[in-house]
Coordinates of C-alpha atoms and ligand atoms in Angstrom, one line a residue:
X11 CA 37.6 -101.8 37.2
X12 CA 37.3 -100.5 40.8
X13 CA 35.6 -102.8 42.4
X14 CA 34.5 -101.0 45.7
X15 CA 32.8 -98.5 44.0
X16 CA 31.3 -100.6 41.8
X17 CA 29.2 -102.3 44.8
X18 CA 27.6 -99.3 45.2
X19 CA 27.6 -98.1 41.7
X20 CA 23.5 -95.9 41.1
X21 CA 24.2 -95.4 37.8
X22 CA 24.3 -98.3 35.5
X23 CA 24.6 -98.5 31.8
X24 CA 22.1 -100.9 30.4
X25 CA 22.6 -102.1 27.2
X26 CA 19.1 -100.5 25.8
X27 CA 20.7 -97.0 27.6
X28 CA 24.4 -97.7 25.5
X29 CA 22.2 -98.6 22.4
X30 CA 20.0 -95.6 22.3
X31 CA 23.7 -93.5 23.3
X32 CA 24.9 -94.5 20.2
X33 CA 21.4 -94.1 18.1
X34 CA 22.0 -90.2 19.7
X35 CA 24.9 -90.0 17.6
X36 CA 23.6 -90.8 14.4
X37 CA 20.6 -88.4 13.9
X38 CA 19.9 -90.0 10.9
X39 CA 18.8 -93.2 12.9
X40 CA 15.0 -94.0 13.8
X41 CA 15.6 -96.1 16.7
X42 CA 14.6 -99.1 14.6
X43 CA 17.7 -100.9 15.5
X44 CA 17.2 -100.3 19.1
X45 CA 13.8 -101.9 18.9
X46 CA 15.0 -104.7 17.5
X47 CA 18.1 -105.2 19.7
X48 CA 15.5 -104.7 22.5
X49 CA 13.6 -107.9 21.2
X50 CA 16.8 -109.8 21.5
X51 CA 17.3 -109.2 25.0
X52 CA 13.7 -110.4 25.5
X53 CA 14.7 -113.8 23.6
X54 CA 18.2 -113.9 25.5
X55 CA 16.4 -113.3 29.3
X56 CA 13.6 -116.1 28.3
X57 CA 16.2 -118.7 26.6
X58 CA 18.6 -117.8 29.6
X59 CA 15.7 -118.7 32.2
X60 CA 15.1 -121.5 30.2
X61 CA 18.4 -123.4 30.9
X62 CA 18.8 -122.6 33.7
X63 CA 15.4 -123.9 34.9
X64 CA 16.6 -127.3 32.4
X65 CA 17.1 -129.4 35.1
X66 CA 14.2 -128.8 36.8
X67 CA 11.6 -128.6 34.8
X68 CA 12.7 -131.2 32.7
X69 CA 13.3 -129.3 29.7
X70 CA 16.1 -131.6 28.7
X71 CA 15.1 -134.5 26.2
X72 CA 13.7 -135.5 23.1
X73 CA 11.0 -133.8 21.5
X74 CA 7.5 -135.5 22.1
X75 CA 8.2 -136.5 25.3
X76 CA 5.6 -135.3 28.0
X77 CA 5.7 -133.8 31.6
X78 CA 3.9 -134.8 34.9
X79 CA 1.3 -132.4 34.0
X80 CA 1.1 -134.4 30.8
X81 CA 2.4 -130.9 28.4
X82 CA 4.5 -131.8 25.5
X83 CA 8.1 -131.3 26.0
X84 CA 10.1 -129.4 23.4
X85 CA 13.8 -129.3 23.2
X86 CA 15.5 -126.8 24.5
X87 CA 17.2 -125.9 20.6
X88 CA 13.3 -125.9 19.5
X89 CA 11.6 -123.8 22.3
X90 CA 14.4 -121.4 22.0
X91 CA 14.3 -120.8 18.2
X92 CA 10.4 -120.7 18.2
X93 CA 10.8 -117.9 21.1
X94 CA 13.4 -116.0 18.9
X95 CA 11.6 -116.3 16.0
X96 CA 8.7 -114.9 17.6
X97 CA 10.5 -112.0 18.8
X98 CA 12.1 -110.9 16.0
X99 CA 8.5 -111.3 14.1
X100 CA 6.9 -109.4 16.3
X101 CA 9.7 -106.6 16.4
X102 CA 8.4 -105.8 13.4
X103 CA 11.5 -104.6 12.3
X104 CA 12.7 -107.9 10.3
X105 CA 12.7 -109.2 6.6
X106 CA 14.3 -112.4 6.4
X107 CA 15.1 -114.6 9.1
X108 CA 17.7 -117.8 8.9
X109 CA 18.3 -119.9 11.8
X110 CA 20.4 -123.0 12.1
X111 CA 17.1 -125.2 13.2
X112 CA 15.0 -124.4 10.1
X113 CA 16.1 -125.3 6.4
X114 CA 14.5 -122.8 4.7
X115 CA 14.8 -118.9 5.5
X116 CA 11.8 -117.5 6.9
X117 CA 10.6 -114.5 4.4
X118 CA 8.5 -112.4 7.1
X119 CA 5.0 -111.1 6.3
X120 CA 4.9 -107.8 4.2
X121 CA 2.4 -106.7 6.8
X122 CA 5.0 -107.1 9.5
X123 CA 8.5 -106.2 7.6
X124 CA 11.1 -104.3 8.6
X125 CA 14.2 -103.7 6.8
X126 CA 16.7 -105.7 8.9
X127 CA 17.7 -109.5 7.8
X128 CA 18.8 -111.7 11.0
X129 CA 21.1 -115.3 10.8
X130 CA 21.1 -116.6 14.2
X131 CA 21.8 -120.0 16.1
X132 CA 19.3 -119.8 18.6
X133 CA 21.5 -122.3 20.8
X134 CA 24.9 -123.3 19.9
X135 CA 26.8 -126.4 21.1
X136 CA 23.6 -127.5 22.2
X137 CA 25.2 -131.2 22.3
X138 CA 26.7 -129.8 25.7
X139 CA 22.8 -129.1 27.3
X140 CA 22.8 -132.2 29.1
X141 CA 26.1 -131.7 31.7
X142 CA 25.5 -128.1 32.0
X143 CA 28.5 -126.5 30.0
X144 CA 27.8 -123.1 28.4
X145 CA 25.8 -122.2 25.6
X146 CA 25.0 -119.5 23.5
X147 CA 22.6 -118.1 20.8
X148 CA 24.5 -116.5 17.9
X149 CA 23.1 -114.1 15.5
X150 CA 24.2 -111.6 12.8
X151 CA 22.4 -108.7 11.2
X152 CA 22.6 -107.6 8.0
X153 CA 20.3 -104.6 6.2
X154 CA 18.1 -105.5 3.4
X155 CA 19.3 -103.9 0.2
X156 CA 16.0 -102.9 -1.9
X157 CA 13.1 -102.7 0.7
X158 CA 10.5 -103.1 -2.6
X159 CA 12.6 -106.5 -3.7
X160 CA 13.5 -108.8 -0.9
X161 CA 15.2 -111.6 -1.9
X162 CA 18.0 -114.4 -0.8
X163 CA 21.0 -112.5 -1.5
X164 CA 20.6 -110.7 0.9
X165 CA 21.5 -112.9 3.2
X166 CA 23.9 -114.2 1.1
X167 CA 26.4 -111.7 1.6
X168 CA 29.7 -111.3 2.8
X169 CA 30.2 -111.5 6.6
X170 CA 31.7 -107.8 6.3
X171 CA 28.6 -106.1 5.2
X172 CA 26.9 -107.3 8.2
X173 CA 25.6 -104.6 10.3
X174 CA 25.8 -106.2 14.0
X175 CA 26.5 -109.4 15.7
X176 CA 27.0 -111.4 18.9
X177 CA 26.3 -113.9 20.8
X178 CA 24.8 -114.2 24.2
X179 CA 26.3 -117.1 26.5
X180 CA 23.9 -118.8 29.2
X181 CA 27.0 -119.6 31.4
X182 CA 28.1 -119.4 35.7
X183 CA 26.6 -115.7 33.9
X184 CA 24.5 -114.8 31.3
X185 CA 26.7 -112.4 29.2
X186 CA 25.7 -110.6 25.9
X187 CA 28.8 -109.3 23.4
X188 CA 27.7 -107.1 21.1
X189 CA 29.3 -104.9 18.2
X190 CA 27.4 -102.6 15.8
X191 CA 30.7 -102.0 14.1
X192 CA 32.3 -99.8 16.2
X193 CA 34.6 -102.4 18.8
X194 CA 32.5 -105.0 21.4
X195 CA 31.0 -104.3 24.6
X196 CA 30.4 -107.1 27.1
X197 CA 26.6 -106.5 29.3
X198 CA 26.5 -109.3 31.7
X199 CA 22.4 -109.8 33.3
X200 CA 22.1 -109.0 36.6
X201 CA 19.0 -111.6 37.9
X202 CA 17.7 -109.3 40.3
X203 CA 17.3 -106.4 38.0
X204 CA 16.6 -108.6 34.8
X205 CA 19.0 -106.0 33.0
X206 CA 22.4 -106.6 30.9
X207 CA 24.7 -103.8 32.7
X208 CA 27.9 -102.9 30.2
X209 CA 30.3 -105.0 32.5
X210 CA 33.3 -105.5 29.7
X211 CA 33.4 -102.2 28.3
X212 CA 35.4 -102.0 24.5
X213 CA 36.8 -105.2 25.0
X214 CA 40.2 -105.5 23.1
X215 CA 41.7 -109.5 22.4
X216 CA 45.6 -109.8 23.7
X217 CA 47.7 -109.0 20.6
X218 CA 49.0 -112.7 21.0
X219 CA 47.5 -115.6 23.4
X220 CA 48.9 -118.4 25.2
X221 CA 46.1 -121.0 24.4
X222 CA 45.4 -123.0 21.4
X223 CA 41.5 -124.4 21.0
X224 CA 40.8 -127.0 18.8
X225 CA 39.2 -130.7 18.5
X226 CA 42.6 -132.7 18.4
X227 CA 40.4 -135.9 17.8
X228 CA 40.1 -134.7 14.4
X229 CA 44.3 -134.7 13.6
X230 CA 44.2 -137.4 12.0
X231 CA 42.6 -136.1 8.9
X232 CA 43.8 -132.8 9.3
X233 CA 45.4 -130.9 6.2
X234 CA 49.5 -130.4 6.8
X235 CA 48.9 -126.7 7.9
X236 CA 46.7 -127.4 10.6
X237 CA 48.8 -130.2 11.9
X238 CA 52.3 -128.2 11.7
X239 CA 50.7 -125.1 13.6
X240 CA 49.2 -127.2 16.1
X241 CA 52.9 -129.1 16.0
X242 CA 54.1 -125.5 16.9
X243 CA 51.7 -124.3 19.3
X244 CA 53.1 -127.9 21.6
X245 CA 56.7 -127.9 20.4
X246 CA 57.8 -124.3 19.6
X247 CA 61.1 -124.1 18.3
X248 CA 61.5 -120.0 19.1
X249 CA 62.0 -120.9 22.6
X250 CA 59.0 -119.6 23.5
X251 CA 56.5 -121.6 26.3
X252 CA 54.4 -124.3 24.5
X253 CA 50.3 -123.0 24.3
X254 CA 48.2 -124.4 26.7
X255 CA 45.1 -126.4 25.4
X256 CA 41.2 -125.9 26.0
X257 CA 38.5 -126.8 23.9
X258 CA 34.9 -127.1 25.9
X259 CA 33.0 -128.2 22.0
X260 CA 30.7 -125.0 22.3
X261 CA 31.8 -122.4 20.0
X262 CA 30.3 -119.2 22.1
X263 CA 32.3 -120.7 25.1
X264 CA 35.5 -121.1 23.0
X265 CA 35.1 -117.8 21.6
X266 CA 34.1 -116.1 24.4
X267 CA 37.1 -117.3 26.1
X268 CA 39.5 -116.5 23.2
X269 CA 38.6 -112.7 23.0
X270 CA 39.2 -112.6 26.9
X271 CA 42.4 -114.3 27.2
X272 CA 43.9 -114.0 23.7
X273 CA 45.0 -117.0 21.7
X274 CA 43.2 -119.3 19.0
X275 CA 40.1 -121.1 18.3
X276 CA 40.1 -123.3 15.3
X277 CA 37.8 -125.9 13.6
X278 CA 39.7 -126.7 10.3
X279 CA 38.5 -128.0 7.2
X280 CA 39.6 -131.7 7.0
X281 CA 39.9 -135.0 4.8
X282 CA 36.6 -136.0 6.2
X283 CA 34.8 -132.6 6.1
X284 CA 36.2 -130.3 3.6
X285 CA 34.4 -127.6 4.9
X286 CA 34.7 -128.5 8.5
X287 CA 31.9 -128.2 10.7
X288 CA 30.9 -124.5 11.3
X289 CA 28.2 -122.4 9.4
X290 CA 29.3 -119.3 7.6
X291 CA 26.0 -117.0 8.3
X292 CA 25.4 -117.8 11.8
X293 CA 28.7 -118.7 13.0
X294 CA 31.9 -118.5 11.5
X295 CA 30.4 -114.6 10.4
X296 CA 28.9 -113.0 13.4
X297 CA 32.1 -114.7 15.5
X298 CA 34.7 -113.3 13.2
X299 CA 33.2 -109.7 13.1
X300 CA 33.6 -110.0 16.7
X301 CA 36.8 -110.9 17.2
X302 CA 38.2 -108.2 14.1
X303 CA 35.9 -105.6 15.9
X304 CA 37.8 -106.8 19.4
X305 CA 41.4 -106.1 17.0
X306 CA 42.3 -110.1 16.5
X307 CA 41.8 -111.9 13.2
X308 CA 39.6 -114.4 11.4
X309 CA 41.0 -116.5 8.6
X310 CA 39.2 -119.6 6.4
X311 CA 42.9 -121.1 5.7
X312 CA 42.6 -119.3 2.3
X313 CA 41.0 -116.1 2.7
X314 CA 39.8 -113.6 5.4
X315 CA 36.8 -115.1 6.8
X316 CA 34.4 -112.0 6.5
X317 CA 35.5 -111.8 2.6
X318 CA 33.4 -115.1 2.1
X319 CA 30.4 -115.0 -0.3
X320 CA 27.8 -117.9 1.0
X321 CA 26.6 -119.3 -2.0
X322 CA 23.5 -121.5 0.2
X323 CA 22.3 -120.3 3.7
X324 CA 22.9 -123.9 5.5
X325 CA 26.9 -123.3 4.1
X326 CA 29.8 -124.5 6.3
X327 CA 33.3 -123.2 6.1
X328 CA 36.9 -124.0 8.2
X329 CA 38.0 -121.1 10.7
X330 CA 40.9 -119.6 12.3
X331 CA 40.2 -117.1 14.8
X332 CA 41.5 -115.1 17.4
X333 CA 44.4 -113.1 18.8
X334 CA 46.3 -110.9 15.2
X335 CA 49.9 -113.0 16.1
X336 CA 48.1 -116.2 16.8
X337 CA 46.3 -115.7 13.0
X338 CA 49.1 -114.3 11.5
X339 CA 51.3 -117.1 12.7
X340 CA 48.8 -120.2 10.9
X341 CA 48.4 -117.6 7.5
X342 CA 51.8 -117.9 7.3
X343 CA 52.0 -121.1 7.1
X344 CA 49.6 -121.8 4.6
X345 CA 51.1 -119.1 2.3
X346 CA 54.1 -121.2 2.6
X347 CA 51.9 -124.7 2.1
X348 CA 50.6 -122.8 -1.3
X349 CA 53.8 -121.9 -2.4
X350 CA 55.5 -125.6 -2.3
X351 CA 52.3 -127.2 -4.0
Ligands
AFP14 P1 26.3 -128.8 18.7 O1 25.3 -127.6 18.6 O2 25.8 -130.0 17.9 O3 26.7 -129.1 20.1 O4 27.6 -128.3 17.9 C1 28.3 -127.3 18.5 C2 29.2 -126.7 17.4 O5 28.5 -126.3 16.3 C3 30.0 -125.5 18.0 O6 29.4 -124.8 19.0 C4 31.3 -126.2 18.4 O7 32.4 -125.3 18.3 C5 31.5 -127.3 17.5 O8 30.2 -127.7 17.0 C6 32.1 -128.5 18.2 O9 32.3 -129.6 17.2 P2 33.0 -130.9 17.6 O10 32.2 -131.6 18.6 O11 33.2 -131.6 16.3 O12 34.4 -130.6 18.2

């Protein structure tokens, strides 16, 4: 990117202008997609201002608590999936909703359906809130498949049959990745304008990655795979450099930074946790789509990721992800785990 002439750049590509580009090239299209995408910008800019107004307004603590003005407190993970429920309600373009924070997907009023169904996480790795490391709300779209007979299963479908996802991260920026299918764009907000400007254009992961991302505290319950690929990534016996470790323990952070630099994020399934720790629908899904859209891989440790079938919306599942040589490197070793067992 040129950066001189970006300081002076007039015409910027907003991500409601890139959206409604691509709508132009699908005639059949109603722009009911770009209304609803629109609505989670508005949820992004208001959860965005929201941490980063934490601090000071005393956002951060439990629920219940009150302020000096005497106002009930909610948590930041509460506030921010009441305000995207809201917006995706009154977008008027939704079906089913299913966020991390309720147990129970919300079936929207018939009055005010649309034909979209929406997984999100309205603030991931929300654990991190109080010392100010990134976050990020994570969401998935799929389309309903009878409009007349709404049920479950259609959320419960594989990741690939999703028709968008992404993640916005409330960072040192506030940056929203998005794919409808057809490779990932980057829109970071510019404050003064309140707009997400296309700032990582098609981004593409490094075909290999020098970084490994993973929560070693777990190792001692992990599955022989796990711990011989991690055993590689320190020791590699094809006298290639050793992979270089970071793992911040918030999953839009650790994503974000594996489809920049290349490399691998993992949270494997374990002795403890079969299923690790990650949820299929608003997780695992919308962050592997991602990264295959971006040209890397996502892999469960038995299957591709976006092959999965959730059979229960709260479903967790293990997850390799990341650069195609990085993947391609941990499938191969448990093809070769199968074979001697
Ligand atoms: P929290 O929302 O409870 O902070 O969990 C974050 C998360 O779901 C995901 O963002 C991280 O990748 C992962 O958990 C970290 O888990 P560990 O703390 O077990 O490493």
């Amino acid at each position: 990117m040129d950066h001189a002439a970006d300081a002076n750049r007039t015409d910027l590509m907003t991500i409601t202008r890139y959206v409604l580009n691509e709508q132009s090239k699908r005639p059949e299209s109603r722009g009911d997609f770009t209304i609803l995408l629109s609505h989670i910008v508005l949820g992004c800019k208001f959860v965005c201002s929201a941490v980063n107004k934490a601090g000071l307004a005393k956002l951060i603590g439990l629920a219940g608590e009150t302020n000096v003005q005497g106002e009930e407190q909610k948590k930041l993970d509460v506030l921010s999936n009441e305000v995207f429920i809201n917006a995706f309600l009154s977008s008027g373009r939704t079906c089913i909703l299913v966020s991390e924070e309720d147990e129970e997907a919300t079936f929207v009023d018939p009055a005010l359906r649309g034909k979209y169904c929406v997984v999100f996480d309205p603030l991931d790795g929300s654990s991190n809130i109080d010392c100010g490391v990134s976050i990020g709300t994570i969401f998935g779209i799929y389309m309903v498949k009878d409009f007349n007979n709404i049920t479950l299963n259609d959320v419960l479908q594989p990741g690939k049959n999703m028709v968008a996802a992404g993640y916005c991260m409330y960072g040192s920026s506030c940056t929203l990745v998005l794919s409808t299918g057809s490779g990932v764009n980057g829109f970071t907000l510019d404050p003064s304008l309140g707009e997400f400007i296309l700032t990582h254009p098609d981004i593409k992961i490094p075909k290999k990655g020098k970084i490994y991302s993973v929560n070693e505290g777990n190792a001692k319950n992990w599955d022989s795979p796990t711990a011989k690929y991690v055993d590689k990534c320190k020791f590699p016996t094809d006298g290639s450099s050793p992979k270089s470790l970071r793992y911040i323990g918030s999953m839009v952070a650790d994503v974000h930074r594996t489809l920049l630099y290349g490399g691998i994020f993992m949270y494997p399934g374990d002795k403890k946790s079969p299923d690790g720790k990650l949820r299929v629908l608003y997780e695992v899904f919308p962050m592997s789509y991602l990264i295959e859209q971006a040209g890397g891989q996502a892999f469960t440790g038995k299957i591709r990721a976006l092959d999965l079938i959730p059979q229960k919306i709260h479903d967790r599942s293990p997850v390799f992800l990341g650069s195609y040589d990085d993947v391609e490197d941990i499938k191969a070793i448990y093809t070769a785990h199968e074979k001697t067992a």
